[in-house]
Structure formats: C-alpha cells, structure tokens
Amino acid sequence: MASGIDFPIVPSALLNVLKIKDSAEGYLLPDVGYEYADLEPHIDEATMRLHHSRHHAGYTKKTNAALEAWRKSGESAELASKPIENIIQRIDDVPKKWQRAIRNNGGGFINHAFYWQNMSPPSDSNAQREPSGNLGERIKSTFGSFADFKKQFTDTGTGLFGSGWVWLVEVPGSSELRILTSENQDNPMSQGLKPILALDVWEHAYYLKHQNNRPSYVEEWWKVVDWRKVGDILTAWNAKQ
Ligand code: MN
C-alpha cells in the first residue's frame, strides 16, 4: 500500500526527457523523438505506428477524460489538481470511482514515454548499446556483469505471464538498482521507485512482427536500447528542482 511511502520528487528535467507536456486541452501525446521507421529492422515501422499513434494516443486521451471527470466531481480535489506523475505515485489514494481508469490509462501514458526514450535508431552514432561510467559500474556490482544483467532482465520479461512491463529502477535514498515487473499498465513510481529502463511486453508491442514469439522481440529490442538515454533518465531523476 502507498501509505507511509516517501515519494521522490519528479523533477521537471525528467518530464522534459520523457517529452511529457500538459496543455489547456490536457496532456499531449508524447513525441517519440524519431521516425516510426527509424528502429528498423529491429522494431518495425508498422508496430511503431500502431503502438504510438493508436495505443499510446488512446491512453493519453483516456487519461485526459478521466482526469477531467474526476476534477469536475470535486472529490479529493487536492490530489486531483496534481500533475499525472504525482497522481500515479499516489494511485492508491485516488477515489475508487476513477482509480482503475487513472491506473490503466495514466500508467499507459507515462510508461510508453519511458519506453520510447530508452531507444534510439540503429544508425545513431552517439548511441551506447552497453552501459558505461557510473551506471555501468553499478550494473556490474549489482548483477555481476552486463551480460548477467541482460539475461536476468530478459528472463524476467519472457517469464512474465500476460500483459505487463519489466523495469530497471533505482531505489531512492540508495544506489541500489533492481529489476522488477508490473502488471498491465502499473508503474513502479506507485511504489516510490525511480524507473529508468522500461520493456513493454504487451503483445501489441510485438505481435505484428513476431506473432507470439516474445523472446525474439526482446532480443531485437536490446539492439535499440540506448544506455546514453537510460543514463539521461537517471540523471534527470536526480536533478535538483
Ligand atoms: Mn504498449
């Protein structure tokens, strides 16, 4: 349960990296930052288009609708007035009437923003396909080696039953890194954690190209994960407001 959790501040630097923007009409669909075809041949254009312009757009639209209805009701107005990232952190405090809609759609809205920003086109000459520096050291000291980390993360993703996500998170107040899963569109921020790497294992993320072969999708996904961008997310989490 959420009570008693000391939730970390979500710095504006993180929202900038994730391309999360609010507007008078509600939240905007976060930009991917590259073209749908740019992750080919690892993630195909048709999947990217469907995933972003239909699925992510749907979560965005439904998040706005749920927030609007909740805010109009006047119930739990203090929490309702907060930005979506703070509401997701305190999801257990959202009134029951809107909690499921906000958990699923608000989570989907935020989760996909992480997913797009963890990846870069194979042609990106600045990309880092393996972690380096401080993050690289921490991965080694926690998991043994990058290969061990990758295996554990992959096994966690291929072993997850049904729809959900695999995450690498930092535990606030320590330098501990942890691999965990979430069901449906839940986000580790609801447990007071700082997610930095997100793998979507919903079938909509891979079915067009890989059918039911999730391991094949995960293998291709690793080829576009950019540790420079994962590091930017970690840096943004720990930025001073
Ligand atoms: Mn998805």
XYZ file of C-alpha atoms and ligand atoms in Angstrom:
242
model
C 0.000 0.000 0.000
C 1.046 3.552 -0.671
C 0.672 4.855 2.863
C 3.980 5.565 4.511
C 5.929 5.748 1.258
C 8.149 8.775 0.894
C 7.663 9.532 -2.789
C 10.624 11.111 -4.591
C 10.108 14.471 -6.287
C 9.579 14.082 -10.018
C 11.841 16.811 -11.420
C 10.769 18.857 -14.439
C 14.021 17.635 -16.031
C 12.544 14.127 -16.108
C 9.309 15.312 -17.747
C 11.431 17.106 -20.365
C 13.436 13.960 -21.133
C 10.205 11.934 -21.363
C 8.574 14.646 -23.537
C 5.560 14.776 -21.224
C 3.677 18.040 -21.773
C 0.435 19.373 -20.380
C -1.700 21.919 -22.240
C -5.004 23.769 -21.893
C -6.628 20.795 -23.636
C -4.924 18.248 -21.394
C -1.834 16.092 -21.867
C -0.344 15.878 -25.350
C 0.692 12.580 -26.910
C 4.442 12.470 -26.051
C 6.720 12.601 -29.082
C 8.776 9.513 -29.828
C 11.699 11.696 -30.938
C 12.487 9.697 -34.099
C 10.501 8.414 -37.082
C 8.421 5.241 -36.883
C 10.681 3.526 -39.434
C 13.915 4.553 -37.700
C 14.174 1.487 -35.434
C 14.044 -0.902 -38.412
C 14.938 -3.692 -38.762
C 14.722 -4.347 -35.016
C 11.366 -2.727 -34.280
C 9.238 -2.467 -37.416
C 7.537 0.670 -38.692
C 4.002 -0.774 -38.646
C 4.315 -1.772 -34.982
C 5.729 1.627 -34.038
C 2.917 3.467 -35.849
C 0.177 1.353 -34.254
C 1.832 1.416 -30.843
C 2.344 5.177 -30.716
C -0.463 6.674 -32.826
C -3.184 4.286 -31.620
C -2.248 2.668 -28.308
C -0.284 5.494 -26.696
C -2.681 8.075 -28.151
C -5.575 6.104 -26.657
C -4.019 6.063 -23.180
C -3.373 9.807 -23.466
C -6.933 10.625 -24.497
C -8.459 8.416 -21.804
C -6.124 9.882 -19.152
C -7.367 13.354 -20.033
C -11.002 12.227 -19.964
C -10.610 10.513 -16.574
C -8.796 13.492 -15.050
C -11.435 15.879 -16.379
C -14.319 13.844 -14.956
C -12.568 13.417 -11.599
C -11.637 17.102 -11.334
C -15.205 18.165 -12.174
C -16.541 16.000 -9.349
C -14.611 17.952 -6.731
C -13.756 14.705 -4.900
C -10.227 14.544 -3.385
C -9.596 17.889 -5.079
C -6.095 18.332 -3.661
C -4.811 15.135 -5.291
C -6.917 15.655 -8.436
C -5.217 19.011 -9.034
C -1.740 17.408 -9.123
C 0.068 16.500 -12.332
C -0.380 12.925 -13.564
C 3.070 11.739 -12.391
C 2.207 12.641 -8.790
C -1.219 11.049 -9.117
C 0.388 7.827 -10.378
C 2.750 7.876 -7.391
C -0.266 8.125 -5.084
C -2.577 5.879 -7.103
C -3.904 4.120 -4.003
C -5.270 7.463 -2.757
C -7.297 8.095 -5.937
C -11.038 7.697 -5.245
C -12.291 4.240 -6.209
C -14.600 5.608 -8.904
C -11.650 6.840 -11.026
C -8.799 4.699 -9.731
C -8.936 1.962 -12.356
C -9.185 4.421 -15.277
C -6.290 6.507 -13.956
C -4.140 3.484 -13.066
C -4.539 1.895 -16.501
C -4.551 4.965 -18.748
C -2.348 7.301 -16.726
C 0.095 4.426 -16.319
C -0.028 3.675 -20.040
C 0.528 7.362 -20.782
C 3.695 7.519 -18.634
C 5.042 4.002 -19.299
C 5.206 4.457 -23.056
C 7.044 7.774 -22.662
C 9.813 5.830 -20.862
C 9.794 3.097 -23.498
C 10.270 5.457 -26.483
C 13.016 7.399 -24.747
C 15.005 4.266 -23.876
C 15.518 3.519 -27.566
C 17.406 5.112 -30.446
C 17.765 4.290 -34.146
C 20.488 1.755 -35.002
C 22.030 4.479 -37.184
C 22.512 6.864 -34.218
C 26.274 7.332 -33.980
C 26.017 8.705 -30.412
C 24.154 5.662 -29.136
C 25.655 3.489 -26.405
C 24.494 -0.092 -26.684
C 26.129 -1.018 -23.381
C 26.059 0.906 -20.115
C 29.251 2.751 -19.206
C 30.553 5.053 -16.481
C 28.889 5.089 -13.099
C 25.720 3.329 -14.306
C 27.811 0.610 -15.961
C 29.739 0.074 -12.713
C 26.565 -0.132 -10.669
C 25.060 -2.685 -13.048
C 28.218 -4.774 -12.766
C 28.355 -4.600 -8.999
C 24.650 -5.435 -8.638
C 24.223 -8.139 -11.270
C 27.778 -9.455 -11.790
C 28.202 -8.266 -15.378
C 26.214 -6.563 -18.106
C 25.615 -9.989 -19.677
C 24.257 -11.310 -16.369
C 22.016 -8.268 -16.019
C 20.736 -8.688 -19.571
C 19.973 -12.349 -19.007
C 18.127 -11.681 -15.768
C 16.126 -8.828 -17.334
C 15.337 -10.914 -20.425
C 14.306 -13.950 -18.394
C 12.076 -11.737 -16.266
C 10.384 -10.376 -19.406
C 9.929 -13.680 -21.169
C 8.660 -15.269 -17.957
C 6.058 -12.611 -17.176
C 2.576 -14.072 -17.589
C 0.109 -11.915 -19.517
C 0.455 -8.202 -20.202
C 2.906 -6.040 -18.351
C 6.292 -4.384 -18.152
C 9.829 -5.130 -16.992
C 11.709 -2.308 -15.300
C 15.136 -1.346 -14.071
C 14.625 1.015 -11.163
C 16.722 2.957 -8.721
C 15.668 2.702 -5.097
C 15.517 6.258 -3.686
C 17.933 7.137 -0.923
C 20.399 4.445 -2.009
C 22.366 3.493 -5.076
C 20.526 0.175 -5.298
C 19.311 -0.929 -8.726
C 16.556 -3.512 -9.018
C 14.756 -5.421 -11.774
C 11.031 -5.746 -11.312
C 7.828 -6.350 -13.240
C 4.491 -4.605 -13.252
C 1.154 -5.942 -14.400
C -0.991 -4.247 -17.023
C -0.004 -0.560 -17.068
C 1.168 -0.233 -13.467
C 4.281 1.905 -12.947
C 6.953 1.397 -10.236
C 6.554 5.073 -9.294
C 3.470 3.921 -7.363
C 5.896 2.038 -5.073
C 8.059 5.129 -4.553
C 10.725 3.878 -7.003
C 12.555 5.630 -9.854
C 12.185 3.707 -13.137
C 14.958 4.221 -15.705
C 14.524 1.365 -18.210
C 11.163 0.056 -19.457
C 10.396 -3.001 -21.561
C 6.834 -3.304 -22.840
C 5.892 -6.989 -23.072
C 2.252 -6.462 -24.080
C 1.527 -8.429 -27.250
C 0.701 -5.179 -29.077
C 4.426 -4.323 -28.774
C 5.485 -7.286 -30.941
C 2.610 -9.340 -32.345
C 2.623 -7.895 -35.900
C 6.236 -8.865 -36.478
C 6.956 -11.658 -34.023
C 3.465 -13.132 -33.517
C 3.618 -14.892 -30.149
C 7.419 -15.085 -30.049
C 8.160 -12.718 -27.186
C 11.802 -13.859 -26.739
C 12.538 -12.892 -30.354
C 11.083 -9.399 -29.761
C 13.101 -8.926 -26.576
C 16.297 -9.962 -28.370
C 15.647 -7.326 -31.074
C 14.657 -4.689 -28.505
C 18.083 -4.909 -26.821
C 19.669 -3.816 -30.122
C 17.942 -0.411 -29.954
C 18.221 0.231 -26.212
C 20.463 3.273 -25.808
C 22.272 3.453 -22.462
C 23.164 7.077 -23.063
C 19.408 7.780 -22.939
C 18.875 5.481 -19.933
C 21.636 7.465 -18.193
C 19.895 10.737 -19.123
C 16.731 9.487 -17.423
C 18.658 8.536 -14.269
C 20.402 11.931 -14.254
C 17.056 13.679 -14.717
C 15.508 11.742 -11.802
C 18.264 13.002 -9.548
C 18.321 16.584 -10.846
C 17.791 19.356 -8.327
C 14.427 21.075 -8.791
Mn 2.438 -0.766 -25.222
